[in-house]
Amino acid sequence: MALIRLLQEEAEKRDLLPAGAAIDAAMAFRLVRDMPYIRASSREPETILREWRGTCSGKHYLLKGLFAELGIPARLIACTAVTEMNPDNLHPALRPIMEAGNGRFVDVHNYLILDLPDGEMTVDATWPISAKDTDLIVNETFTLGEDQKIACTPLQTWVVPDDQEPQEFKNHLLTTHFTAEELTTREAFVQAMSALFKAAQGKN
């Protein structure tokens, strides 16, 4: 099934889109951005849509496919990042994780670069609009041709080859650039963030 059609069906099912409404690039971005930051059972685009959840990888694997169906070529980008966090400024559920990791959160982050007729555009749909009152980087608007903010500070950046499975590419970067201890902290942090979004989702 075409991704745009499946996106439309799943959005309508959740009352996020009027029946029969057309989906353009801005709407596709908003719908994917506002999926809860919760790791899905797989990062396949169809799974992200049916479970209506994802982290930076799954969301951007999906968005790349959606933009392709809309006639907008996009490159999937992977970058290493190290973020220093003060545990005192974090949600209580995250503090012990960051304290154990000495306040360092490492990651290989995914985002997109669109190739538009007038140039490139950076797109990052990682954090939903519900997180805009936090310290997370949330892109509230989408205008073709206007760069968005990347949800981290990239250290090294790669274009993920189209002929390579993107999650394998990401996993290789993770294991070659970070220690096992750093990756343990990363995994615990992602799981805790997912749990917070699940809890928030349950209250709505």
mmCIF file of C-alpha atoms in Angstrom:
data_model
loop_
_atom_site.group_PDB
_atom_site.id
_atom_site.type_symbol
_atom_site.label_atom_id
_atom_site.label_comp_id
_atom_site.label_asym_id
_atom_site.label_seq_id
_atom_site.Cartn_x
_atom_site.Cartn_y
_atom_site.Cartn_z
ATOM 1 C CA MET A 1 0.000 0.000 0.000
ATOM 2 C CA ALA A 2 1.225 3.499 -0.812
ATOM 3 C CA LEU A 3 2.536 5.279 2.274
ATOM 4 C CA ILE A 4 0.485 8.439 1.657
ATOM 5 C CA ARG A 5 -2.711 6.399 1.462
ATOM 6 C CA LEU A 6 -1.848 4.509 4.644
ATOM 7 C CA LEU A 7 -0.949 7.773 6.403
ATOM 8 C CA GLN A 8 -4.330 9.177 5.409
ATOM 9 C CA GLU A 9 -6.190 6.097 6.649
ATOM 10 C CA GLU A 10 -4.378 5.990 9.981
ATOM 11 C CA ALA A 11 -4.744 9.749 10.547
ATOM 12 C CA GLU A 12 -8.467 9.632 9.759
ATOM 13 C CA LYS A 13 -8.897 6.666 12.111
ATOM 14 C CA ARG A 14 -7.430 8.817 14.913
ATOM 15 C CA ASP A 15 -9.539 11.884 13.985
ATOM 16 C CA LEU A 16 -6.388 13.785 13.049
ATOM 17 C CA LEU A 17 -7.486 14.421 9.463
ATOM 18 C CA PRO A 18 -10.910 15.037 7.882
ATOM 19 C CA ALA A 19 -12.131 12.222 5.647
ATOM 20 C CA GLY A 20 -10.775 12.580 2.132
ATOM 21 C CA ALA A 21 -8.458 15.488 2.969
ATOM 22 C CA ALA A 22 -5.448 15.833 0.678
ATOM 23 C CA ILE A 23 -2.010 15.422 2.198
ATOM 24 C CA ASP A 24 0.742 17.769 1.090
ATOM 25 C CA ALA A 25 4.342 17.948 2.328
ATOM 26 C CA ALA A 26 3.502 20.227 5.263
ATOM 27 C CA MET A 27 0.660 17.994 6.439
ATOM 28 C CA ALA A 28 2.778 14.842 6.089
ATOM 29 C CA PHE A 29 5.461 16.508 8.211
ATOM 30 C CA ARG A 30 3.027 17.600 10.923
ATOM 31 C CA LEU A 31 1.366 14.206 11.196
ATOM 32 C CA VAL A 32 4.704 12.377 11.504
ATOM 33 C CA ARG A 33 6.217 14.970 13.843
ATOM 34 C CA ASP A 34 3.304 14.671 16.244
ATOM 35 C CA MET A 35 3.478 10.898 16.512
ATOM 36 C CA PRO A 36 4.498 10.153 20.116
ATOM 37 C CA TYR A 37 8.217 9.672 20.665
ATOM 38 C CA ILE A 38 7.864 5.969 21.430
ATOM 39 C CA ARG A 39 9.934 3.235 19.820
ATOM 40 C CA ALA A 40 7.759 1.105 17.531
ATOM 41 C CA SER A 41 8.035 -2.681 17.204
ATOM 42 C CA SER A 42 10.060 -2.115 14.025
ATOM 43 C CA ARG A 43 11.286 0.873 12.051
ATOM 44 C CA GLU A 44 9.589 -0.150 8.820
ATOM 45 C CA PRO A 45 7.497 2.802 7.538
ATOM 46 C CA GLU A 46 4.296 0.745 7.473
ATOM 47 C CA THR A 47 4.833 -0.268 11.107
ATOM 48 C CA ILE A 48 5.464 3.325 12.176
ATOM 49 C CA LEU A 49 2.174 4.303 10.541
ATOM 50 C CA ARG A 50 0.067 1.446 11.909
ATOM 51 C CA GLU A 51 1.445 1.792 15.448
ATOM 52 C CA TRP A 52 1.499 5.608 15.144
ATOM 53 C CA ARG A 53 4.744 6.061 17.044
ATOM 54 C CA GLY A 54 8.456 6.368 16.394
ATOM 55 C CA THR A 55 11.815 7.835 17.367
ATOM 56 C CA CYS A 56 14.136 9.878 15.148
ATOM 57 C CA SER A 57 15.078 6.913 12.966
ATOM 58 C CA GLY A 58 11.632 5.476 12.272
ATOM 59 C CA LYS A 59 10.030 8.880 11.763
ATOM 60 C CA HIS A 60 12.586 9.936 9.185
ATOM 61 C CA TYR A 61 12.682 6.603 7.347
ATOM 62 C CA LEU A 62 8.924 7.085 6.963
ATOM 63 C CA LEU A 63 9.117 10.758 5.999
ATOM 64 C CA LYS A 64 11.680 10.030 3.292
ATOM 65 C CA GLY A 65 9.217 7.594 1.699
ATOM 66 C CA LEU A 66 6.290 9.994 2.064
ATOM 67 C CA PHE A 67 8.208 12.858 0.451
ATOM 68 C CA ALA A 68 9.255 10.555 -2.399
ATOM 69 C CA GLU A 69 5.599 9.777 -3.116
ATOM 70 C CA LEU A 70 4.913 13.532 -3.121
ATOM 71 C CA GLY A 71 7.653 14.033 -5.717
ATOM 72 C CA ILE A 72 10.190 15.545 -3.321
ATOM 73 C CA PRO A 73 13.574 13.794 -3.286
ATOM 74 C CA ALA A 74 15.181 13.559 0.134
ATOM 75 C CA ARG A 75 18.430 12.287 1.566
ATOM 76 C CA LEU A 76 18.468 10.501 4.903
ATOM 77 C CA ILE A 77 21.198 11.924 7.123
ATOM 78 C CA ALA A 78 22.915 10.267 10.076
ATOM 79 C CA CYS A 79 25.064 12.233 12.494
ATOM 80 C CA THR A 80 26.887 11.509 15.704
ATOM 81 C CA ALA A 81 26.014 13.728 18.641
ATOM 82 C CA VAL A 82 27.009 14.100 22.268
ATOM 83 C CA THR A 83 24.743 16.188 24.479
ATOM 84 C CA GLU A 84 25.748 17.330 27.947
ATOM 85 C CA MET A 85 22.754 17.362 30.295
ATOM 86 C CA ASN A 86 22.409 18.618 33.836
ATOM 87 C CA PRO A 87 20.447 15.866 35.646
ATOM 88 C CA ASP A 88 18.937 18.484 37.971
ATOM 89 C CA ASN A 89 17.087 20.014 35.002
ATOM 90 C CA LEU A 90 15.572 16.734 33.839
ATOM 91 C CA HIS A 91 12.385 14.868 34.620
ATOM 92 C CA PRO A 92 12.865 12.746 37.772
ATOM 93 C CA ALA A 93 12.605 9.554 35.704
ATOM 94 C CA LEU A 94 15.604 10.630 33.618
ATOM 95 C CA ARG A 95 17.883 11.923 36.376
ATOM 96 C CA PRO A 96 19.384 8.623 37.593
ATOM 97 C CA ILE A 97 20.102 7.596 34.009
ATOM 98 C CA MET A 98 21.996 10.782 33.242
ATOM 99 C CA GLU A 99 23.772 10.720 36.588
ATOM 100 C CA ALA A 100 25.002 7.204 35.823
ATOM 101 C CA GLY A 101 26.195 8.445 32.435
ATOM 102 C CA ASN A 102 27.935 11.516 33.907
ATOM 103 C CA GLY A 103 25.412 13.769 32.204
ATOM 104 C CA ARG A 104 26.347 12.637 28.681
ATOM 105 C CA PHE A 105 23.806 11.444 26.148
ATOM 106 C CA VAL A 106 25.297 10.044 22.952
ATOM 107 C CA ASP A 107 23.399 9.182 19.802
ATOM 108 C CA VAL A 108 23.420 8.738 16.069
ATOM 109 C CA HIS A 109 20.625 11.055 15.051
ATOM 110 C CA ASN A 110 18.611 10.906 11.832
ATOM 111 C CA TYR A 111 17.044 13.769 9.919
ATOM 112 C CA LEU A 112 16.420 14.654 6.251
ATOM 113 C CA ILE A 113 17.723 17.019 3.632
ATOM 114 C CA LEU A 114 15.198 17.745 0.882
ATOM 115 C CA ASP A 115 16.499 18.499 -2.611
ATOM 116 C CA LEU A 116 14.229 21.286 -3.834
ATOM 117 C CA PRO A 117 14.418 23.206 -7.144
ATOM 118 C CA ASP A 118 15.818 26.257 -5.316
ATOM 119 C CA GLY A 119 18.220 24.366 -3.052
ATOM 120 C CA GLU A 120 18.365 22.162 0.004
ATOM 121 C CA MET A 121 16.104 22.140 3.053
ATOM 122 C CA THR A 122 16.842 20.546 6.427
ATOM 123 C CA VAL A 123 13.876 18.734 7.998
ATOM 124 C CA ASP A 124 13.697 17.290 11.531
ATOM 125 C CA ALA A 125 10.451 15.771 12.826
ATOM 126 C CA THR A 126 11.854 14.105 15.939
ATOM 127 C CA TRP A 127 9.970 15.842 18.740
ATOM 128 C CA PRO A 128 6.174 16.288 18.694
ATOM 129 C CA ILE A 129 4.495 19.619 19.231
ATOM 130 C CA SER A 130 3.441 18.415 22.702
ATOM 131 C CA ALA A 131 7.094 18.808 23.752
ATOM 132 C CA LYS A 132 7.393 22.458 22.732
ATOM 133 C CA ASP A 133 7.412 23.722 26.331
ATOM 134 C CA THR A 134 10.455 21.596 27.193
ATOM 135 C CA ASP A 135 14.130 22.094 26.367
ATOM 136 C CA LEU A 136 13.766 19.783 23.356
ATOM 137 C CA ILE A 137 14.057 21.224 19.858
ATOM 138 C CA VAL A 138 10.582 21.197 18.308
ATOM 139 C CA ASN A 139 9.988 22.452 14.768
ATOM 140 C CA GLU A 140 6.567 24.043 14.955
ATOM 141 C CA THR A 141 6.254 25.112 11.308
ATOM 142 C CA PHE A 142 7.008 23.621 7.908
ATOM 143 C CA THR A 143 7.585 25.882 4.907
ATOM 144 C CA LEU A 144 9.191 24.451 1.795
ATOM 145 C CA GLY A 145 12.605 26.025 1.352
ATOM 146 C CA GLU A 146 13.047 27.106 4.981
ATOM 147 C CA ASP A 147 15.529 25.047 7.010
ATOM 148 C CA GLN A 148 14.372 23.558 10.276
ATOM 149 C CA LYS A 149 16.479 23.137 13.383
ATOM 150 C CA ILE A 150 18.252 19.819 13.896
ATOM 151 C CA ALA A 151 17.300 18.197 17.193
ATOM 152 C CA CYS A 152 20.950 17.930 18.272
ATOM 153 C CA THR A 153 24.354 19.435 17.554
ATOM 154 C CA PRO A 154 25.916 17.191 14.874
ATOM 155 C CA LEU A 155 29.558 16.165 15.246
ATOM 156 C CA GLN A 156 30.124 14.013 12.157
ATOM 157 C CA THR A 157 27.565 13.676 9.391
ATOM 158 C CA TRP A 158 26.894 11.058 6.710
ATOM 159 C CA VAL A 159 24.378 10.642 3.917
ATOM 160 C CA VAL A 160 22.860 7.182 4.368
ATOM 161 C CA PRO A 161 23.332 5.322 1.047
ATOM 162 C CA ASP A 162 20.059 4.410 -0.664
ATOM 163 C CA ASP A 163 21.336 0.895 -1.312
ATOM 164 C CA GLN A 164 22.084 0.243 2.374
ATOM 165 C CA GLU A 165 19.614 -0.723 5.077
ATOM 166 C CA PRO A 166 19.408 2.467 7.162
ATOM 167 C CA GLN A 167 19.162 0.836 10.564
ATOM 168 C CA GLU A 168 22.205 -1.333 9.898
ATOM 169 C CA PHE A 169 24.078 1.819 8.874
ATOM 170 C CA LYS A 170 23.020 3.566 12.077
ATOM 171 C CA ASN A 171 23.881 0.615 14.293
ATOM 172 C CA HIS A 172 27.342 0.412 12.738
ATOM 173 C CA LEU A 173 27.964 4.083 13.529
ATOM 174 C CA LEU A 174 26.738 3.639 17.092
ATOM 175 C CA THR A 175 29.053 0.726 17.835
ATOM 176 C CA THR A 176 32.100 2.258 16.149
ATOM 177 C CA HIS A 177 31.844 5.736 17.688
ATOM 178 C CA PHE A 178 30.630 5.093 21.232
ATOM 179 C CA THR A 179 31.507 2.803 24.115
ATOM 180 C CA ALA A 180 29.296 0.016 25.418
ATOM 181 C CA GLU A 181 28.693 2.031 28.602
ATOM 182 C CA GLU A 182 27.602 5.090 26.608
ATOM 183 C CA LEU A 183 25.242 2.968 24.526
ATOM 184 C CA THR A 184 23.737 1.454 27.676
ATOM 185 C CA THR A 185 22.955 4.954 28.939
ATOM 186 C CA ARG A 186 21.531 5.876 25.536
ATOM 187 C CA GLU A 187 19.228 2.865 25.478
ATOM 188 C CA ALA A 188 18.000 3.525 29.005
ATOM 189 C CA PHE A 189 17.347 7.181 28.137
ATOM 190 C CA VAL A 190 15.342 6.328 24.997
ATOM 191 C CA GLN A 191 13.310 3.751 26.898
ATOM 192 C CA ALA A 192 12.598 6.240 29.688
ATOM 193 C CA MET A 193 11.589 8.962 27.217
ATOM 194 C CA SER A 194 9.271 6.493 25.487
ATOM 195 C CA ALA A 195 7.719 5.615 28.842
ATOM 196 C CA LEU A 196 7.075 9.299 29.579
ATOM 197 C CA PHE A 197 5.335 9.801 26.236
ATOM 198 C CA LYS A 198 3.305 6.620 26.774
ATOM 199 C CA ALA A 199 2.196 7.915 30.170
ATOM 200 C CA ALA A 200 1.248 11.284 28.676
ATOM 201 C CA GLN A 201 -0.641 9.529 25.894
ATOM 202 C CA GLY A 202 -2.622 7.532 28.441
ATOM 203 C CA LYS A 203 -3.803 10.729 30.137
ATOM 204 C CA ASN A 204 -5.243 12.162 26.903
#
